[in-house]
Coordinates of C-alpha atoms and ligand atoms in Angstrom, one line a residue:
M251 CA -6.0 19.6 1.7
N252 CA -8.8 17.1 1.4
S253 CA -12.3 17.2 2.8
V254 CA -11.4 16.1 6.5
T255 CA -8.6 18.7 6.8
E256 CA -9.7 22.5 8.0
I257 CA -8.3 25.4 9.6
K258 CA -10.2 26.8 12.7
N259 CA -9.2 29.3 15.1
G260 CA -5.7 29.3 13.9
R261 CA -5.3 25.6 14.2
L262 CA -5.2 22.5 11.9
Y263 CA -8.3 20.3 12.2
F264 CA -8.4 16.6 10.9
D265 CA -11.5 14.6 10.6
G266 CA -13.1 17.0 13.4
C267 CA -10.2 16.8 15.8
D268 CA -7.7 19.6 16.9
T269 CA -4.5 18.3 15.9
V270 CA -2.9 20.3 18.6
E271 CA -4.9 18.8 21.0
L272 CA -4.2 15.3 19.7
A273 CA -0.4 16.1 19.9
K274 CA -1.0 17.1 23.6
E275 CA -3.3 14.0 24.4
Y276 CA -1.1 11.4 22.5
G277 CA 2.3 12.8 22.4
T278 CA 4.4 13.2 19.2
P279 CA 5.7 11.9 16.8
V280 CA 2.3 10.2 16.0
Y281 CA 0.4 9.0 13.1
V282 CA -3.2 10.2 12.6
M283 CA -5.5 8.2 10.6
S284 CA -8.9 9.5 9.2
Y285 CA -11.8 6.9 9.6
T286 CA -14.0 9.2 7.3
E287 CA -11.3 9.5 4.5
I288 CA -10.7 5.9 4.5
A289 CA -14.4 5.2 4.2
K290 CA -15.0 7.7 1.5
R291 CA -12.2 6.0 -0.7
L292 CA -13.8 2.5 0.2
T293 CA -17.4 4.0 -0.8
E294 CA -15.9 5.2 -4.2
L295 CA -14.4 1.9 -4.8
K296 CA -17.8 0.3 -4.4
E297 CA -19.8 2.6 -6.4
E298 CA -17.1 2.7 -9.3
F299 CA -16.0 -0.8 -9.2
T300 CA -17.8 -3.6 -7.4
D301 CA -21.4 -2.2 -7.5
K302 CA -21.0 -1.0 -11.1
Y303 CA -19.4 -4.4 -12.1
P304 CA -21.0 -7.0 -10.0
G305 CA -18.8 -10.0 -9.2
N306 CA -15.6 -7.8 -9.1
R307 CA -13.5 -7.6 -6.1
V308 CA -11.2 -5.0 -4.2
A309 CA -8.4 -6.5 -2.4
Y310 CA -6.9 -3.9 -0.5
A311 CA -2.9 -4.0 -0.8
S312 CA -1.9 -4.4 3.0
K313 CA 1.6 -3.2 2.5
A314 CA 0.3 0.4 2.3
F315 CA -0.8 0.5 6.1
C316 CA -1.4 -2.8 7.9
T317 CA -2.8 -2.9 11.4
V318 CA -5.6 -5.2 12.8
G319 CA -8.0 -2.0 13.0
M320 CA -7.5 -1.2 9.3
Y321 CA -8.6 -4.9 8.7
E322 CA -11.7 -4.3 10.9
I323 CA -12.5 -1.3 8.7
L324 CA -12.2 -3.3 5.5
K325 CA -14.5 -6.1 6.7
K326 CA -17.2 -3.6 7.2
F327 CA -16.8 -2.4 3.6
D328 CA -16.7 -6.3 2.4
A329 CA -13.3 -5.6 1.0
C330 CA -10.7 -8.5 0.4
I331 CA -7.1 -8.0 1.4
D332 CA -3.9 -8.6 -0.5
V333 CA -1.2 -9.9 1.9
V334 CA 2.6 -10.5 1.2
S335 CA 4.0 -12.0 4.3
G336 CA 3.3 -14.1 7.4
G337 CA 3.1 -11.0 9.3
E338 CA 0.1 -9.4 7.4
I339 CA -1.4 -13.1 7.6
C340 CA -0.9 -13.1 11.4
A341 CA -2.7 -9.6 11.5
A342 CA -5.4 -10.7 9.2
E343 CA -6.1 -13.7 11.5
K344 CA -6.1 -11.7 14.5
A345 CA -8.7 -9.5 12.9
G346 CA -10.8 -12.6 12.1
F347 CA -10.5 -11.6 8.4
P348 CA -12.5 -14.1 6.4
A349 CA -9.7 -16.4 4.9
E350 CA -11.4 -16.8 1.5
H351 CA -11.1 -13.0 1.3
V352 CA -7.4 -13.0 1.5
E353 CA -5.1 -13.0 -1.6
F354 CA -1.4 -13.9 -1.1
N355 CA 1.2 -12.3 -3.2
G356 CA 5.0 -12.0 -3.1
N357 CA 7.9 -13.1 -5.2
N358 CA 9.5 -15.3 -2.7
K359 CA 6.8 -16.7 -0.4
L360 CA 8.6 -18.6 2.2
P361 CA 7.5 -22.2 2.7
S362 CA 6.6 -21.3 6.2
E363 CA 4.3 -18.5 4.8
I364 CA 2.7 -20.8 2.3
D365 CA 2.2 -23.4 5.0
M366 CA 0.4 -20.6 7.2
A367 CA -1.6 -19.4 4.2
V368 CA -3.0 -22.8 3.0
N369 CA -3.7 -23.7 6.9
Y370 CA -5.7 -20.5 7.2
G371 CA -7.4 -21.3 4.0
V372 CA -6.6 -18.0 1.9
G373 CA -9.0 -17.5 -1.1
R374 CA -5.9 -17.3 -3.7
I375 CA -2.4 -17.5 -3.9
I376 CA -0.8 -15.5 -6.7
L377 CA 2.1 -17.4 -8.1
D378 CA 5.0 -15.3 -8.5
G379 CA 7.8 -17.7 -8.5
L380 CA 9.5 -20.3 -10.9
Q381 CA 9.8 -22.8 -8.3
E382 CA 6.5 -22.1 -6.1
V383 CA 4.3 -24.8 -7.5
P384 CA 5.8 -27.8 -5.6
L385 CA 5.8 -25.8 -2.3
I386 CA 2.2 -24.9 -2.6
E387 CA 1.3 -28.5 -3.6
A388 CA 3.1 -29.7 -0.5
A389 CA 1.0 -27.5 1.9
C390 CA -2.3 -28.4 0.1
K391 CA -1.3 -32.1 0.4
K392 CA -0.7 -31.5 4.2
Y393 CA -3.9 -29.8 5.0
N394 CA -5.8 -31.7 2.2
K395 CA -7.1 -28.4 0.8
K396 CA -7.2 -27.4 -2.9
M397 CA -6.0 -23.9 -3.6
N398 CA -7.0 -21.3 -6.3
I399 CA -4.1 -20.1 -8.2
M400 CA -3.6 -16.8 -10.0
I401 CA -0.4 -16.4 -12.1
R402 CA 1.5 -13.0 -12.1
I403 CA 2.8 -12.1 -15.3
T404 CA 5.4 -9.7 -16.1
P405 CA 3.8 -7.9 -19.0
G406 CA 7.0 -6.0 -20.1
V407 CA 5.2 -2.5 -19.9
A408 CA 7.2 0.3 -18.4
A409 CA 4.8 2.6 -16.3
S410 CA 6.0 6.3 -15.7
T411 CA 6.9 6.7 -12.1
H412 CA 9.9 6.4 -9.9
D413 CA 12.3 3.7 -11.0
Y414 CA 11.8 1.9 -7.6
I415 CA 8.4 1.3 -7.8
V416 CA 8.1 0.3 -11.5
T417 CA 7.2 -3.4 -11.3
G418 CA 5.9 -4.3 -14.8
K419 CA 8.8 -3.9 -17.1
K420 CA 10.6 -7.3 -18.3
D421 CA 13.7 -6.8 -16.2
S422 CA 11.8 -7.0 -13.0
K423 CA 12.1 -9.3 -9.9
F424 CA 8.4 -9.7 -10.0
G425 CA 6.1 -11.9 -12.0
I426 CA 6.7 -14.9 -14.3
P427 CA 8.3 -13.9 -17.7
L428 CA 6.3 -14.2 -20.6
E429 CA 8.6 -16.5 -22.6
E430 CA 6.7 -19.3 -24.3
D431 CA 9.2 -22.0 -22.7
V432 CA 9.2 -20.7 -19.3
F433 CA 5.6 -19.5 -18.9
M434 CA 3.5 -22.3 -20.6
P435 CA 5.2 -25.2 -18.6
I436 CA 4.3 -23.3 -15.3
V437 CA 0.6 -22.8 -16.4
K438 CA 0.6 -26.7 -17.5
Q439 CA 1.9 -27.6 -13.9
V440 CA -1.1 -25.5 -12.4
V441 CA -3.7 -26.8 -14.7
E442 CA -2.8 -30.4 -14.1
S443 CA -2.2 -30.3 -10.7
E444 CA -4.7 -32.3 -8.4
W445 CA -4.3 -29.7 -5.7
L446 CA -4.4 -26.5 -7.6
E447 CA -7.3 -24.7 -9.5
F448 CA -6.0 -22.5 -12.3
T449 CA -8.1 -19.4 -11.7
G450 CA -6.6 -16.4 -13.8
L451 CA -3.8 -14.0 -14.3
H452 CA -2.5 -11.2 -12.3
M453 CA -0.3 -8.1 -13.2
H454 CA 0.8 -5.2 -11.1
I455 CA 2.7 -2.5 -13.5
G456 CA 3.8 0.1 -10.8
S457 CA 2.7 2.6 -8.1
Q458 CA 1.5 6.4 -8.2
L459 CA 0.3 6.3 -11.7
F460 CA -2.0 8.8 -13.2
E461 CA -2.4 7.6 -16.7
N462 CA -4.2 4.6 -18.1
D463 CA -2.1 3.6 -21.1
A464 CA 0.5 1.5 -19.4
Y465 CA -2.5 -0.4 -17.7
L466 CA -4.2 -1.0 -21.0
K467 CA -1.2 -2.0 -22.8
A468 CA -0.5 -4.7 -20.2
L469 CA -4.0 -5.7 -20.0
N470 CA -3.7 -6.4 -23.9
V471 CA -0.5 -8.6 -23.2
L472 CA -2.2 -10.3 -20.3
M473 CA -5.2 -11.2 -22.6
D474 CA -3.0 -12.3 -25.5
W475 CA -1.7 -14.9 -23.1
A476 CA -5.2 -15.7 -21.8
A477 CA -6.0 -16.7 -25.5
K478 CA -2.9 -18.9 -25.6
I479 CA -4.0 -20.5 -22.4
K480 CA -7.4 -21.3 -23.8
K481 CA -5.9 -22.5 -27.1
E482 CA -3.3 -24.8 -25.6
F483 CA -4.9 -26.1 -22.4
D484 CA -8.6 -25.4 -23.0
A485 CA -8.6 -23.6 -19.7
D486 CA -10.4 -20.4 -19.2
V487 CA -8.9 -17.3 -17.4
K488 CA -11.9 -16.8 -14.9
E489 CA -10.3 -14.0 -13.2
V490 CA -7.9 -11.1 -13.8
N491 CA -6.1 -9.0 -11.4
F492 CA -5.2 -5.5 -12.6
G493 CA -2.9 -4.8 -9.5
G494 CA -3.0 -1.6 -7.6
G495 CA -1.0 1.8 -8.4
Y496 CA -3.6 4.4 -8.6
G497 CA -1.9 7.9 -7.9
V498 CA -2.7 10.2 -4.9
T499 CA -2.0 13.9 -4.1
Y500 CA 1.0 14.6 -2.1
I501 CA 1.7 18.0 -3.4
N502 CA -0.6 19.0 -6.3
E503 CA -0.8 15.9 -8.3
E504 CA -4.2 15.7 -9.6
R505 CA -5.8 12.5 -8.5
K506 CA -8.0 10.6 -10.9
D507 CA -11.5 9.0 -10.0
Y508 CA -11.4 5.1 -9.9
S509 CA -13.7 4.9 -12.8
F510 CA -10.9 7.0 -14.9
F511 CA -8.9 3.8 -14.9
M512 CA -11.8 1.2 -14.3
D513 CA -14.1 1.9 -17.1
P514 CA -11.6 1.6 -19.9
M515 CA -10.1 -1.5 -18.4
M516 CA -13.4 -3.3 -18.0
E517 CA -14.3 -2.2 -21.7
L518 CA -11.0 -3.7 -22.9
L519 CA -11.4 -6.9 -20.6
Q520 CA -14.7 -7.7 -22.1
K521 CA -13.9 -6.9 -25.5
R522 CA -10.9 -9.2 -25.3
A523 CA -12.8 -12.1 -23.5
D524 CA -15.3 -12.0 -26.3
E525 CA -12.7 -12.4 -29.1
I526 CA -11.2 -15.2 -27.2
G527 CA -14.5 -16.9 -26.7
I528 CA -14.4 -16.9 -22.9
A529 CA -16.7 -15.4 -20.3
C530 CA -15.7 -11.9 -19.1
P531 CA -13.5 -12.7 -16.2
V532 CA -14.0 -11.3 -12.7
A533 CA -11.7 -8.4 -12.3
V534 CA -9.9 -7.7 -9.2
I535 CA -7.9 -4.6 -8.1
E536 CA -5.4 -4.1 -5.2
P537 CA -5.3 -0.5 -4.4
G538 CA -3.2 0.4 -1.3
R539 CA -1.9 4.0 -1.4
S540 CA -5.1 5.3 -2.9
I541 CA -7.4 4.3 0.1
V542 CA -5.0 5.5 2.9
A543 CA -2.4 8.0 1.8
E544 CA -4.4 11.0 2.1
A545 CA -6.2 9.7 5.3
G546 CA -3.0 10.1 7.0
L547 CA -1.1 12.9 8.5
T548 CA 2.0 12.8 11.0
L549 CA 2.2 15.2 13.9
Y550 CA 5.6 16.2 15.3
T551 CA 6.9 18.7 17.8
V552 CA 9.6 21.3 16.8
G553 CA 12.9 21.1 18.9
Q554 CA 16.2 22.6 17.7
I555 CA 16.4 25.3 15.1
K556 CA 19.7 26.1 13.2
D557 CA 19.9 29.1 11.4
I558 CA 23.0 29.2 9.2
P559 CA 23.2 33.0 8.1
G560 CA 23.1 33.3 4.5
I561 CA 22.5 29.7 3.8
R562 CA 19.3 28.1 5.2
K563 CA 17.4 27.5 8.4
Y564 CA 17.1 23.9 9.6
V565 CA 13.8 23.1 11.9
S566 CA 14.4 19.8 13.6
I567 CA 11.6 17.8 14.6
D568 CA 11.1 14.8 16.9
G569 CA 10.6 12.1 14.2
G570 CA 12.1 11.7 10.6
M571 CA 13.3 9.0 8.2
G572 CA 12.3 6.3 10.9
D573 CA 8.6 7.0 10.5
N574 CA 8.8 8.3 6.8
I575 CA 11.6 6.6 4.6
R576 CA 9.9 7.7 1.5
V577 CA 11.7 10.9 1.1
A578 CA 15.1 9.4 1.6
L579 CA 14.2 6.3 -0.5
Y580 CA 12.2 7.9 -3.6
Q581 CA 12.8 11.5 -3.2
A582 CA 9.1 11.7 -2.5
K583 CA 7.7 15.3 -1.6
Y584 CA 5.4 16.3 1.0
K585 CA 3.5 19.4 2.4
G586 CA 3.4 20.5 5.8
I587 CA 2.0 23.2 8.2
V588 CA 2.7 24.5 11.7
A589 CA -0.6 23.1 13.2
N590 CA -0.7 25.6 16.1
K591 CA -0.1 28.7 13.7
A592 CA -2.1 27.5 10.8
D593 CA -3.5 30.7 9.8
E594 CA -0.2 32.7 10.1
P595 CA 1.2 34.0 6.7
T596 CA 4.1 31.7 5.6
T597 CA 7.0 34.2 5.1
E598 CA 9.9 32.0 5.6
K599 CA 11.2 28.7 3.9
V600 CA 13.2 26.3 5.9
H601 CA 14.4 22.6 5.8
L602 CA 12.2 20.4 8.0
C603 CA 14.6 17.8 9.2
G604 CA 14.4 14.8 11.4
K605 CA 16.4 13.5 14.5
Y606 CA 18.0 10.7 12.6
C607 CA 22.0 10.6 12.2
E608 CA 21.8 10.9 8.4
S609 CA 22.2 14.1 6.6
G610 CA 19.6 12.7 4.2
D611 CA 17.0 12.7 7.1
I612 CA 15.1 15.8 5.6
L613 CA 11.2 15.6 5.3
I614 CA 10.6 18.7 3.5
N615 CA 13.0 20.8 1.7
D616 CA 12.2 24.5 1.4
M617 CA 8.9 24.4 3.6
P618 CA 7.0 27.7 3.9
V619 CA 6.6 28.4 7.5
P620 CA 5.7 31.4 9.6
A621 CA 8.5 33.5 10.8
S622 CA 7.6 32.9 14.3
I623 CA 8.3 29.2 14.2
E624 CA 9.9 28.1 17.4
M625 CA 10.5 25.0 19.7
G626 CA 7.3 23.6 20.9
D627 CA 5.2 24.1 17.9
I628 CA 3.4 21.2 16.3
V629 CA 4.1 20.4 12.6
A630 CA 1.6 18.2 10.5
T631 CA 2.9 16.6 7.1
F632 CA 0.1 15.6 5.0
S633 CA -0.6 12.4 2.9
T634 CA 1.5 10.2 5.2
G635 CA -1.2 7.3 5.6
A636 CA 0.6 5.1 2.9
Y637 CA 3.8 3.4 3.5
G638 CA 4.8 5.6 6.4
Y639 CA 4.0 3.4 9.3
S640 CA 4.2 0.4 7.3
M641 CA 7.8 1.0 6.3
A642 CA 8.8 2.6 9.7
S643 CA 12.0 1.4 11.4
N644 CA 13.8 1.4 14.6
Y645 CA 16.9 3.2 13.2
N646 CA 19.0 4.7 16.0
N647 CA 16.6 2.7 18.6
N648 CA 14.0 5.2 18.1
P649 CA 10.5 3.9 18.9
I650 CA 8.0 3.4 16.1
P651 CA 5.2 6.1 16.6
G652 CA 1.6 5.0 17.4
V653 CA -1.4 5.6 15.1
V654 CA -4.5 7.4 16.3
L655 CA -7.5 7.0 14.5
V656 CA -9.8 10.0 14.3
K657 CA -13.7 10.0 13.2
E658 CA -15.8 13.2 13.3
G659 CA -14.1 14.7 16.5
K660 CA -13.5 11.2 18.2
S661 CA -10.1 9.8 18.7
A662 CA -8.5 6.6 20.1
W663 CA -5.2 4.6 19.5
M664 CA -5.2 2.2 16.8
V665 CA -1.6 1.2 17.4
K666 CA 0.1 2.3 20.6
P667 CA 3.7 3.8 20.4
Q668 CA 6.6 1.3 20.8
T669 CA 8.4 1.6 24.1
Y670 CA 12.2 1.7 24.5
E671 CA 11.8 -1.7 26.3
Q672 CA 9.9 -3.1 23.6
I673 CA 12.9 -2.2 21.2
I674 CA 15.3 -4.0 23.1
Q675 CA 13.1 -7.0 24.4
N676 CA 14.6 -9.5 21.9
N677 CA 18.1 -8.6 22.7
V678 CA 20.1 -11.3 24.3
V679 CA 23.6 -11.4 25.6
P680 CA 25.6 -14.6 24.2
D681 CA 27.4 -16.1 27.1
F682 CA 30.7 -16.1 25.1
I683 CA 31.1 -12.4 25.2
Ligands
LLP856 N1 -0.4 -5.0 -5.9 C1 1.0 -5.5 -5.7 C2 1.2 -6.8 -6.2 C3 1.9 -4.4 -5.3 O1 3.3 -4.9 -5.6 C4 1.5 -3.2 -4.8 C5 2.5 -2.3 -4.5 C6 0.2 -2.8 -4.8 C7 -0.8 -3.8 -5.3 C8 -0.2 -1.5 -4.3 O2 0.0 -0.4 -4.9 P1 -0.5 1.1 -4.4 O3 -2.1 1.1 -4.8 O4 -0.4 1.1 -3.1 O5 0.2 1.7 -5.4 N2 6.7 1.5 -0.8 C9 6.3 2.3 -2.0 C10 5.4 1.6 -2.9 C11 6.0 0.2 -3.3 C12 4.7 -0.5 -3.7 C13 5.1 -1.8 -3.9 N3 3.8 -2.7 -4.3 C14 5.9 3.8 -1.7 O6 6.1 4.3 -0.7 O7 5.8 4.4 -2.8

């Protein structure tokens, strides 16, 4: 449990709010996000990265949790954002996010998304496709704007995490391959373009990482290419983006401080820049999960309970894989608690399962619960703030739950829950049926 989570009078409190009362007031299932926890992480990033190394930037990876309210919080902390779609750009525009603080990533940016990004005036586009240059140039020409370009490399380093969230190994759909005859012609196109400004290199090696060696290895590879670029085109890598991926606590993983990753990275960056004979590049990081994961929990109401004698007990809740696909997708593990019986001893183990029509719709295997667990109880699952809401689906036409923001005992909607009507609002019946 983190600093905003406490148990009082037998109930679970989150950022000063009684979660049982939240469930009553807002209904379930519902995502709850703690402003205090988000602010704490953004403050750590300021202290350990942007204040400590002036000029550096934090570009929050929107994909972890993208809402207009989240962008408003990030604005307050002077953070930048990394976006990967027209939808994220649209939310940023709605929040009035300063365009120059937006960095556009993605392995297949659509021409329409590139058009949107250039029109908005985003600060940087991270090149991640072999045929992307002419698309960006066309949009720049249309709007008569130049664009800063970072080039995402595939460093060929395998980070140790779930295979689906490894991105830096050679066999990956992300990044430009580091083959002389593939990579250098792309750099040349950027360096020589009248519309593009070669700004630097980008890497992202994976997610939910707790060790620094893969980052350092990848940075060394990146700087080898910075040296080649300097030599061949006399172009300086002015910025280096280290990507995101800093691990968080779901069960009992030991979360590392940002400085654990950042200090050795900055030291290596400086050393390699000195060797190449360029100024130390500005460093940018793209943390997503480490800012919002532990700032979120999800509240559910217990419904049917099925006891299969001698086998196990299934406790069903009113959400499941539609609001948290991570268990089915990555075998992710979560902790949970019966929020209205938070200080009762947990003497039983049950499978906490969702209401979706999939056998794999189990949120927690062998969750310890009080023997008194019954219909109507409120269950909270922890560390659901990242990639929960943002990966939610309408499977079985279940609505996507709303998000409540809590802060020191106050609460308010950040995203209202979807209605049935909204799920089917774009349904049309072709007249030839
Ligand atoms: N930058 C880039 C280019 C990325 O692709 C990602 C994550 C990040 C930053 C942020 O990584 P983070 O700090 O959040 O670990 N949906 C998965 C994770 C996939 C992440 C994809 N890219 C999950 O639920 O674990």
